[in-house]
Coordinates of C-alpha atoms and ligand atoms in Angstrom, one line a residue:
M272 CA 30.8 -58.7 -25.7
R273 CA 34.1 -59.6 -24.3
T274 CA 35.8 -60.1 -27.7
T275 CA 34.1 -57.4 -29.6
S276 CA 35.1 -54.8 -27.2
L277 CA 38.7 -55.9 -27.1
P278 CA 40.3 -52.7 -28.5
V279 CA 38.6 -50.6 -25.9
L280 CA 39.7 -52.9 -23.2
L281 CA 43.2 -52.9 -24.5
V282 CA 43.4 -49.1 -24.0
L283 CA 41.5 -49.1 -20.6
S284 CA 43.4 -51.8 -18.7
G285 CA 46.8 -53.4 -18.8
V286 CA 45.5 -56.2 -16.8
V287 CA 42.7 -57.0 -19.0
L288 CA 45.1 -56.7 -22.0
S289 CA 47.5 -59.3 -20.6
G290 CA 44.7 -61.6 -20.1
L291 CA 43.4 -61.5 -23.5
L292 CA 46.6 -61.8 -25.5
P293 CA 47.4 -65.1 -26.9
A294 CA 49.7 -67.3 -24.8
A295 CA 52.7 -66.8 -27.1
A296 CA 52.6 -63.0 -26.7
Q297 CA 52.0 -63.2 -23.0
E298 CA 55.1 -65.4 -22.7
A299 CA 57.2 -62.8 -24.4
G300 CA 57.4 -61.4 -20.8
G301 CA 59.2 -64.6 -19.8
P302 CA 57.8 -67.8 -18.2
F303 CA 55.2 -67.3 -15.5
D304 CA 56.2 -67.6 -12.0
V305 CA 53.8 -70.5 -11.4
V306 CA 51.7 -72.5 -13.9
L307 CA 48.9 -74.8 -12.7
A308 CA 48.8 -77.1 -15.7
N309 CA 45.8 -79.0 -16.9
G310 CA 43.5 -78.6 -14.0
R311 CA 39.7 -78.4 -14.1
V312 CA 39.2 -74.7 -13.5
L313 CA 36.0 -73.5 -11.9
D314 CA 35.3 -69.7 -11.9
P315 CA 31.9 -69.1 -10.3
E316 CA 31.7 -65.6 -11.7
S317 CA 31.9 -66.5 -15.4
G318 CA 30.6 -70.0 -15.0
L319 CA 33.9 -71.3 -16.6
D320 CA 34.2 -75.1 -15.9
G321 CA 36.8 -76.5 -18.1
V322 CA 40.4 -77.7 -18.3
R323 CA 42.9 -74.8 -18.4
H324 CA 46.4 -73.8 -17.8
V325 CA 46.6 -71.1 -15.2
G326 CA 49.5 -68.6 -15.5
I327 CA 50.4 -66.7 -12.3
R328 CA 52.7 -63.7 -12.2
G329 CA 53.5 -62.2 -8.8
D330 CA 50.5 -62.1 -6.8
K331 CA 47.9 -62.2 -9.7
V332 CA 46.3 -64.6 -12.1
A333 CA 47.8 -63.5 -15.4
L334 CA 46.3 -65.9 -17.9
L335 CA 44.0 -68.9 -18.4
S336 CA 44.9 -70.8 -21.5
T337 CA 43.8 -74.0 -23.2
K338 CA 47.4 -74.4 -24.5
P339 CA 50.3 -75.4 -22.2
L340 CA 52.3 -72.4 -20.7
K341 CA 55.9 -72.1 -19.6
G342 CA 56.5 -71.5 -15.9
K343 CA 59.4 -71.2 -13.5
V344 CA 57.3 -73.6 -11.4
V345 CA 54.9 -75.9 -13.2
V346 CA 52.4 -77.9 -11.1
D347 CA 50.6 -80.8 -12.7
A348 CA 47.0 -80.2 -11.8
R349 CA 45.6 -83.0 -14.0
S350 CA 42.4 -84.5 -12.5
L351 CA 42.4 -81.8 -9.8
V352 CA 40.1 -78.9 -9.4
V353 CA 41.5 -75.4 -9.5
A354 CA 39.2 -72.8 -7.8
P355 CA 39.3 -69.4 -6.1
G356 CA 40.5 -69.7 -2.5
F357 CA 37.8 -69.9 0.2
I358 CA 36.8 -66.8 2.1
D359 CA 35.6 -67.2 5.6
L360 CA 33.6 -64.2 6.9
H361 CA 33.3 -65.6 10.4
A362 CA 36.6 -66.7 11.8
H363 CA 37.1 -65.9 15.5
G364 CA 40.4 -67.9 15.4
Q365 CA 42.8 -65.2 14.4
Q366 CA 45.9 -66.6 15.9
L367 CA 48.6 -68.1 13.7
P368 CA 47.9 -71.8 14.4
A369 CA 44.2 -71.3 13.6
A370 CA 45.1 -69.6 10.4
R371 CA 47.3 -72.6 9.4
M372 CA 44.4 -75.1 10.2
Q373 CA 42.2 -73.2 8.0
A374 CA 44.7 -73.1 5.1
F375 CA 44.3 -77.0 5.1
D376 CA 40.7 -76.4 4.7
G377 CA 41.2 -74.3 1.6
V378 CA 40.7 -71.0 3.3
T379 CA 42.8 -68.2 1.8
T380 CA 41.1 -65.2 3.6
H381 CA 39.6 -65.4 7.1
L382 CA 37.9 -62.5 8.8
E383 CA 36.6 -61.8 12.3
L384 CA 33.4 -60.0 11.4
E385 CA 30.7 -61.2 13.8
S386 CA 32.3 -60.2 17.1
G387 CA 34.8 -57.8 15.6
I388 CA 37.6 -56.4 17.6
L389 CA 38.7 -53.3 19.5
P390 CA 41.3 -51.8 19.2
V391 CA 41.4 -52.2 15.5
R392 CA 44.8 -50.7 14.8
A393 CA 46.5 -53.0 17.2
F394 CA 44.8 -56.0 15.7
Y395 CA 46.2 -55.4 12.3
A396 CA 49.7 -54.3 13.6
Q397 CA 50.1 -57.4 15.6
R398 CA 49.3 -59.7 12.7
A399 CA 51.5 -57.8 10.3
K400 CA 54.4 -58.1 12.7
E401 CA 53.9 -61.8 13.3
G402 CA 53.1 -62.7 9.7
R403 CA 50.2 -64.8 8.4
P404 CA 49.9 -67.6 5.9
I405 CA 46.4 -66.3 4.8
N406 CA 44.7 -62.9 4.5
Y407 CA 43.1 -61.6 7.6
G408 CA 40.9 -58.8 8.9
A409 CA 38.3 -57.7 11.3
S410 CA 35.3 -55.5 11.9
S411 CA 34.8 -52.9 14.5
G412 CA 33.5 -54.6 17.7
W413 CA 30.4 -53.0 18.9
A414 CA 30.2 -55.4 21.8
H415 CA 33.8 -54.4 22.8
A416 CA 32.7 -50.8 22.8
R417 CA 29.7 -51.7 25.0
V418 CA 31.9 -53.5 27.5
A419 CA 34.3 -50.5 27.7
V420 CA 31.6 -47.9 28.2
L421 CA 29.1 -49.8 30.4
Q422 CA 31.5 -52.0 32.4
G423 CA 34.6 -49.7 32.5
L424 CA 36.9 -52.5 31.1
E425 CA 39.3 -51.7 28.4
P426 CA 39.2 -54.2 25.5
D427 CA 42.6 -55.9 24.9
G428 CA 41.8 -57.2 21.5
S429 CA 41.4 -60.8 22.4
L430 CA 38.6 -63.1 22.0
R431 CA 39.1 -64.3 25.7
F432 CA 38.2 -60.7 26.8
M433 CA 34.8 -61.0 25.2
L434 CA 34.2 -64.5 26.5
K435 CA 34.9 -63.4 30.0
A436 CA 32.5 -60.4 29.6
F437 CA 29.6 -62.5 28.6
G438 CA 28.6 -62.9 32.3
L439 CA 28.6 -59.1 33.1
K440 CA 25.3 -57.4 33.7
E441 CA 25.5 -53.8 32.5
W442 CA 26.5 -54.3 28.9
T443 CA 24.4 -57.4 28.3
Q444 CA 21.1 -56.4 30.1
R445 CA 20.8 -52.6 30.1
P446 CA 20.0 -50.0 27.4
A447 CA 22.6 -47.2 27.3
T448 CA 21.9 -43.7 28.3
E449 CA 22.1 -41.2 25.5
E450 CA 25.5 -40.2 26.7
Q451 CA 26.7 -43.8 26.9
A452 CA 25.3 -44.5 23.5
R453 CA 27.3 -41.6 22.1
Q454 CA 30.5 -43.0 23.6
I455 CA 29.8 -46.4 22.3
L456 CA 29.2 -45.1 18.7
A457 CA 32.4 -42.9 18.9
R458 CA 34.5 -46.1 19.7
V459 CA 32.8 -48.1 16.9
E460 CA 33.4 -45.2 14.6
Q461 CA 37.1 -45.0 15.7
G462 CA 37.5 -48.7 14.6
L463 CA 36.0 -47.8 11.2
R464 CA 38.5 -45.0 10.8
E465 CA 41.2 -47.4 11.5
G466 CA 40.2 -49.5 8.6
A467 CA 37.8 -52.0 10.2
I468 CA 35.6 -54.0 7.8
G469 CA 32.1 -53.0 8.9
I470 CA 30.6 -53.3 12.4
G471 CA 30.4 -56.6 14.3
M472 CA 27.3 -56.8 16.5
L473 CA 27.0 -59.6 19.1
A474 CA 23.5 -58.5 19.8
G475 CA 22.5 -62.0 21.0
Y476 CA 24.9 -61.6 23.8
A477 CA 23.6 -58.3 25.0
P478 CA 19.8 -58.8 24.3
G479 CA 18.9 -55.9 26.7
F480 CA 20.5 -53.3 24.6
G481 CA 18.3 -50.4 23.3
H482 CA 16.5 -50.3 20.0
K483 CA 17.4 -46.7 19.7
E484 CA 21.1 -47.6 20.0
N485 CA 20.6 -50.3 17.4
Y486 CA 19.2 -47.8 15.0
Q487 CA 22.0 -45.4 15.7
V488 CA 24.6 -48.1 15.0
H489 CA 22.9 -49.0 11.7
K490 CA 22.8 -45.4 10.7
L491 CA 26.5 -45.2 11.3
A492 CA 27.1 -48.3 9.1
A493 CA 25.0 -46.7 6.4
R494 CA 27.0 -43.5 6.6
Y495 CA 30.2 -45.3 6.1
G496 CA 28.7 -47.6 3.5
V497 CA 29.7 -50.7 5.5
P498 CA 27.6 -53.8 6.7
T499 CA 26.8 -54.7 10.1
F500 CA 27.5 -58.4 10.9
I501 CA 25.0 -59.5 13.4
H502 CA 24.4 -62.4 15.8
V503 CA 20.8 -61.6 16.2
R504 CA 19.2 -60.5 19.5
Y505 CA 17.1 -63.6 20.3
M506 CA 17.7 -67.2 19.7
G507 CA 14.5 -69.2 20.4
M508 CA 11.3 -70.4 19.2
I509 CA 9.0 -69.1 21.8
E510 CA 7.4 -65.6 21.2
P511 CA 7.8 -62.7 21.6
E512 CA 11.6 -62.9 22.2
S513 CA 12.0 -65.3 19.2
S514 CA 14.5 -65.8 16.5
F515 CA 11.8 -64.7 14.2
A516 CA 11.3 -61.4 16.0
A517 CA 15.1 -61.0 15.8
Y518 CA 15.2 -61.3 12.1
Q519 CA 12.3 -59.0 11.9
E520 CA 14.4 -56.4 13.6
V521 CA 17.2 -57.1 11.2
V522 CA 14.9 -56.4 8.3
A523 CA 13.6 -53.2 9.9
M524 CA 17.1 -51.9 10.5
A525 CA 18.1 -52.6 6.9
A526 CA 14.9 -50.9 5.6
A527 CA 15.1 -47.8 7.6
S528 CA 18.8 -47.2 7.8
G529 CA 19.7 -48.4 4.3
A530 CA 22.6 -50.3 5.8
H531 CA 23.6 -53.7 4.5
V532 CA 22.9 -56.3 7.4
H533 CA 24.7 -59.6 7.3
V534 CA 23.1 -62.3 9.3
C535 CA 25.7 -64.6 10.9
H536 CA 25.2 -68.3 11.3
F537 CA 21.7 -68.4 10.0
N538 CA 21.6 -72.1 11.0
S539 CA 22.2 -71.8 14.8
T540 CA 20.1 -68.6 15.4
S541 CA 17.1 -70.0 13.5
L542 CA 17.0 -73.3 15.4
R543 CA 14.0 -75.4 14.4
D544 CA 12.2 -72.2 13.2
I545 CA 14.3 -72.0 10.1
D546 CA 11.4 -72.3 7.6
L547 CA 9.5 -69.2 8.7
C548 CA 12.8 -67.3 9.4
A549 CA 14.1 -68.2 5.8
R550 CA 10.8 -67.0 4.3
L551 CA 11.0 -63.7 6.1
V552 CA 14.6 -63.0 5.0
A553 CA 13.9 -64.2 1.4
D554 CA 10.9 -61.8 1.3
A555 CA 13.0 -58.9 2.5
Q556 CA 15.6 -59.7 -0.1
K557 CA 12.9 -59.9 -2.8
R558 CA 12.0 -56.3 -1.9
G559 CA 15.5 -55.2 -2.5
L560 CA 16.7 -55.0 1.1
K561 CA 20.4 -55.6 1.7
V562 CA 20.3 -58.6 4.0
T563 CA 22.7 -61.4 3.4
T564 CA 23.3 -64.8 5.2
E565 CA 25.9 -67.3 6.1
A566 CA 25.8 -70.7 7.6
Y567 CA 28.1 -73.5 8.8
P568 CA 27.4 -77.2 8.1
Y569 CA 27.2 -78.5 11.7
G570 CA 24.2 -78.9 14.1
T571 CA 26.4 -77.9 17.2
G572 CA 27.6 -74.5 18.0
W573 CA 30.4 -73.0 20.2
T574 CA 29.9 -70.3 22.8
G575 CA 30.8 -69.0 26.3
I576 CA 29.4 -70.6 29.3
N577 CA 28.0 -67.4 30.3
A578 CA 26.1 -66.5 27.1
A579 CA 23.0 -64.5 27.7
F580 CA 20.7 -66.9 25.9
L581 CA 21.8 -69.8 28.2
R582 CA 21.1 -67.7 31.3
R583 CA 17.4 -67.3 30.5
P584 CA 15.5 -69.3 33.1
D585 CA 13.4 -70.9 30.3
W586 CA 16.3 -71.4 27.9
Q587 CA 15.7 -75.2 27.4
K588 CA 12.2 -74.7 26.4
H589 CA 13.0 -71.5 24.4
M590 CA 15.8 -73.2 22.3
G591 CA 14.5 -76.8 22.4
M592 CA 17.6 -78.1 24.1
D593 CA 18.7 -79.3 27.5
Y594 CA 21.8 -79.4 29.7
S595 CA 22.7 -82.8 28.0
D596 CA 23.2 -80.9 24.8
L597 CA 26.1 -78.9 26.3
T598 CA 29.8 -80.1 26.4
Y599 CA 32.6 -78.3 28.3
L600 CA 35.3 -77.9 25.5
K601 CA 38.2 -78.1 28.0
T602 CA 37.4 -81.6 29.3
G603 CA 34.9 -82.9 26.8
E604 CA 32.4 -83.6 29.7
T605 CA 28.6 -83.5 29.1
L606 CA 27.2 -80.8 31.4
T607 CA 24.6 -80.8 34.1
R608 CA 22.7 -77.7 35.7
E609 CA 25.0 -77.9 38.8
R610 CA 28.2 -78.2 36.8
V611 CA 27.2 -75.2 34.6
E612 CA 26.6 -73.1 37.7
E613 CA 29.9 -74.2 39.2
L614 CA 31.8 -73.4 36.0
R615 CA 30.2 -70.0 35.5
K616 CA 32.0 -69.1 38.8
T617 CA 35.3 -71.0 38.4
D618 CA 35.8 -70.5 34.5
P619 CA 33.7 -67.5 33.5
G620 CA 35.4 -67.3 30.1
G621 CA 35.1 -71.1 29.4
S622 CA 34.0 -72.4 26.1
I623 CA 31.1 -74.9 25.6
L624 CA 29.7 -76.7 22.6
L625 CA 25.9 -76.6 22.3
R626 CA 24.0 -79.1 20.1
F627 CA 21.0 -77.4 18.7
L628 CA 20.3 -80.0 15.9
D629 CA 21.4 -83.6 15.6
P630 CA 21.9 -84.1 11.8
E631 CA 23.9 -87.2 12.3
G632 CA 21.3 -88.8 14.5
K633 CA 18.0 -87.4 13.1
P634 CA 17.3 -87.2 9.3
D635 CA 14.8 -84.4 10.0
D636 CA 17.5 -82.3 11.8
Q637 CA 19.7 -82.7 8.6
A638 CA 16.9 -81.3 6.5
L639 CA 16.5 -78.3 9.0
L640 CA 20.2 -77.7 8.8
D641 CA 20.2 -77.9 5.0
R642 CA 17.5 -75.2 4.9
S643 CA 20.1 -72.6 6.1
V644 CA 23.2 -74.1 4.5
L645 CA 21.5 -74.2 1.2
F646 CA 19.6 -71.0 1.6
P647 CA 19.7 -69.2 -1.9
G648 CA 22.6 -66.7 -2.1
G649 CA 24.0 -67.7 1.3
A650 CA 27.7 -68.0 2.0
I651 CA 29.5 -70.7 3.9
A652 CA 31.4 -69.4 7.0
S653 CA 32.9 -71.4 9.8
D654 CA 32.4 -69.5 13.0
G655 CA 35.5 -71.3 14.1
G656 CA 37.6 -70.3 17.1
D657 CA 41.2 -70.5 18.3
W658 CA 42.7 -73.9 19.3
E659 CA 42.9 -74.1 23.1
V660 CA 44.9 -76.1 25.5
D661 CA 43.5 -76.2 29.1
G662 CA 41.2 -73.3 28.1
K663 CA 44.0 -71.1 26.9
A664 CA 44.4 -70.1 23.2
V665 CA 47.4 -71.4 21.4
T666 CA 49.3 -68.4 20.0
G667 CA 52.4 -67.7 18.1
D668 CA 54.5 -69.8 15.7
V669 CA 53.5 -73.1 17.1
W670 CA 53.3 -76.0 14.6
P671 CA 52.3 -78.7 14.8
L672 CA 49.6 -77.8 17.4
P673 CA 50.0 -79.6 20.7
A674 CA 48.2 -83.0 20.7
K675 CA 45.9 -81.8 23.5
A676 CA 44.6 -78.8 21.5
V677 CA 40.9 -78.5 21.0
A678 CA 38.4 -76.4 19.1
H679 CA 35.0 -76.9 17.5
P680 CA 35.8 -79.2 14.5
R681 CA 34.5 -76.4 12.1
A682 CA 37.7 -74.5 12.8
A683 CA 39.4 -77.3 10.8
G684 CA 36.8 -78.8 8.5
T685 CA 33.9 -76.5 7.5
F686 CA 34.8 -75.8 3.8
C687 CA 36.1 -79.3 3.0
R688 CA 32.9 -80.7 4.7
I689 CA 30.8 -78.7 2.1
V690 CA 32.8 -80.0 -0.8
G691 CA 33.2 -83.5 0.5
R692 CA 29.8 -84.2 2.1
Y693 CA 27.3 -81.8 0.4
V694 CA 28.7 -82.1 -3.1
R695 CA 30.3 -85.6 -3.5
D696 CA 28.6 -87.7 -0.8
R697 CA 25.1 -86.2 -0.7
K698 CA 24.8 -84.5 -4.1
A699 CA 23.0 -81.6 -2.3
L700 CA 25.0 -79.0 -4.2
T701 CA 26.9 -78.9 -7.5
L702 CA 30.6 -78.4 -7.2
M703 CA 30.2 -75.0 -8.8
D704 CA 27.6 -73.9 -6.4
A705 CA 29.7 -75.1 -3.5
V706 CA 32.7 -73.1 -4.7
R707 CA 30.4 -70.0 -5.3
R708 CA 29.2 -70.2 -1.7
C709 CA 32.7 -70.6 -0.4
S710 CA 34.4 -67.9 -2.4
L711 CA 32.5 -65.6 -4.8
I712 CA 29.5 -64.9 -2.5
P713 CA 31.6 -63.9 0.6
A714 CA 33.7 -61.6 -1.7
Q715 CA 30.5 -60.1 -3.1
I716 CA 29.1 -59.5 0.3
L717 CA 32.1 -57.4 1.1
E718 CA 33.1 -55.8 -2.2
A719 CA 30.9 -52.7 -2.1
S720 CA 32.7 -51.5 1.1
V721 CA 36.1 -53.2 0.7
P722 CA 37.5 -52.8 -2.9
Q723 CA 40.3 -55.5 -2.2
M724 CA 37.4 -58.1 -2.4
R725 CA 36.6 -57.3 -5.9
T726 CA 39.6 -59.4 -7.1
K727 CA 39.0 -62.3 -4.8
G728 CA 36.6 -65.2 -5.3
R729 CA 37.3 -65.3 -9.0
I730 CA 39.8 -66.9 -11.3
K731 CA 40.4 -64.6 -14.2
P732 CA 43.3 -62.4 -15.4
G733 CA 43.8 -59.7 -12.9
A734 CA 42.2 -61.7 -10.0
D735 CA 44.3 -62.2 -6.9
A736 CA 46.2 -65.5 -7.0
D737 CA 44.4 -66.9 -3.9
L738 CA 43.7 -70.3 -5.3
V739 CA 43.0 -73.9 -4.1
V740 CA 44.0 -77.0 -6.0
F741 CA 42.2 -80.0 -4.6
D742 CA 41.2 -83.6 -5.4
P743 CA 37.4 -83.8 -5.7
N744 CA 37.5 -87.5 -5.0
T745 CA 39.3 -87.3 -1.7
V746 CA 38.6 -83.9 -0.3
A747 CA 37.0 -84.3 3.1
D748 CA 36.9 -82.9 6.6
R749 CA 38.5 -85.1 9.2
A750 CA 37.9 -83.2 12.4
T751 CA 35.3 -84.5 14.7
F752 CA 33.9 -83.5 18.1
K753 CA 35.8 -86.4 19.7
Q754 CA 39.0 -85.7 17.8
P755 CA 38.9 -82.1 16.5
L756 CA 42.7 -81.7 15.9
Q757 CA 42.7 -83.1 12.3
T758 CA 43.4 -81.1 9.2
S759 CA 41.1 -81.5 6.2
A760 CA 42.2 -83.9 3.5
G761 CA 42.4 -83.4 -0.2
M762 CA 43.8 -79.8 -0.5
R763 CA 46.9 -80.5 -2.7
H764 CA 48.0 -76.9 -3.1
V765 CA 46.8 -73.7 -1.5
I766 CA 48.2 -70.5 -2.9
V767 CA 47.8 -67.1 -1.3
N768 CA 48.9 -63.9 -3.2
G769 CA 50.9 -66.1 -5.6
T770 CA 52.8 -68.0 -2.9
F771 CA 52.3 -71.6 -1.8
V772 CA 51.2 -72.0 1.7
I773 CA 50.2 -75.7 1.3
R774 CA 52.3 -77.5 -1.3
D775 CA 51.8 -81.1 -2.2
G776 CA 49.6 -81.5 0.9
E777 CA 52.2 -80.2 3.3
L778 CA 52.3 -76.8 5.2
V779 CA 55.0 -74.5 4.0
R780 CA 55.9 -73.3 7.5
T781 CA 57.9 -70.3 6.5
A782 CA 55.2 -68.9 4.0
A783 CA 53.6 -65.7 5.3
P784 CA 52.0 -64.2 2.2
G785 CA 48.8 -63.2 4.1
R786 CA 47.8 -59.6 3.8
P787 CA 45.5 -57.3 5.8
I788 CA 41.9 -56.9 4.4
R789 CA 40.8 -53.6 5.5
R790 CA 39.1 -50.4 4.3
T791 CA 41.1 -47.3 3.5
V792 CA 42.5 -46.1 6.9
G793 CA 41.2 -42.7 7.9
K794 CA 38.5 -42.6 5.3
V795 CA 35.5 -40.7 6.7
P796 CA 32.3 -40.1 4.8
T797 CA 32.0 -36.7 3.3
S798 CA 28.2 -36.6 3.7
G799 CA 26.7 -35.2 6.8
R800 CA 25.4 -37.2 9.8
G801 CA 23.1 -40.0 8.5
Ligands
ZN286 ZN1 27.6 -65.9 17.1

């Protein structure tokens, strides 16, 4: 098909044309800006797994060739893997140091989609002004809109704002009135008009919100043709307020509204009920509903000390956990009931780690975690946060991070953990399947609503030159819960929009090729109210 239709393609697309011409003709335009020579190229879209020379011009992949190419810069990629850069759909850490830590993990695009943000315009403006090594973006934050309308607090675009709001009653426990719902929707829609990538729904932090409001939010998403990214309403195994019931609600919303619903961290919200939850979601997918998933490869999550699901009187029984599974991030101390009650008052926006499975200690827990991480068609996403010192996010052009900086290790190691542990050490995934889950699948989840994603997650002529070059024998996550501040190992080069951000394993500190990922600003659906 590709070769027989060549003349048509030549007419249709200059990009395709340049990709299909022989190397000699291609080089008539002079040497490539960058050539990655002799690497094992993996393209999850076409299935290509072979040694190629990759020619990059400007910010695009221009040519894949079996013959050597001339380049202004030629990088020897022999015995290294060349793959599309990793795309993180769930990156709360949107400060510059967090982006740099993720670059070492092979991430070339990181997006704050689950929580989202308000105001959206300011989010993009601030990052454009400061510069970013990797591509960035955010959804419109429904929870932020709820805090604004029901608590009268104006969102300042920070994650801290949301963490602090976790303990407030009105927005977390009450359905909105009709008028309040109208105002919430108006704020969310304003975010979409400012280019936000879909709607972030921290439903699990406001389990008391109304079902009618939920339906309205999904109708809004459908009208704009964007997904909702949801932390589902319940997180527990005991009925009726179970994780299973929460996924059932997701399925109902997708079915009735027609919106694409993306389930965030399928691992942590399914807990030990993953088998039945996975069956429900797979059944919904089989019937053609647009429900997608992501997971991170850890049995411990990160949240705010005032999270609604931890304030249930029966939370231990409901979630199959205890206070000893909670760690205060700031000090590393294991918590007790008394200490949690004290911290809720003294540090209401404080971060904690919560161990919901123990994959290192219990083989059965590893198997449960694998059910969500390896769920067919699922993406890998980190859910990582910003790096903190004494509970305050490290912001600005700070590098290296202060030695005292802490975060959940997934902020540093999620993607290399997949390639190192799941592929090489445990052989639970093929390398191609791992690359697919880290790059192509997240791009596909977004590409219907965000055209920019159609040229990401692939290596082919015309694709964005967001690329990773890594050593499959040494790639590994190094960040641990005890010592999180450790970059991943094995990423030899990371290229974003044609520019090196990691070169020979070192950060190029001045590089800021990251671009905003966003929908067309101001685009409003032409059809009537959904
Ligand atoms: Zn979440």
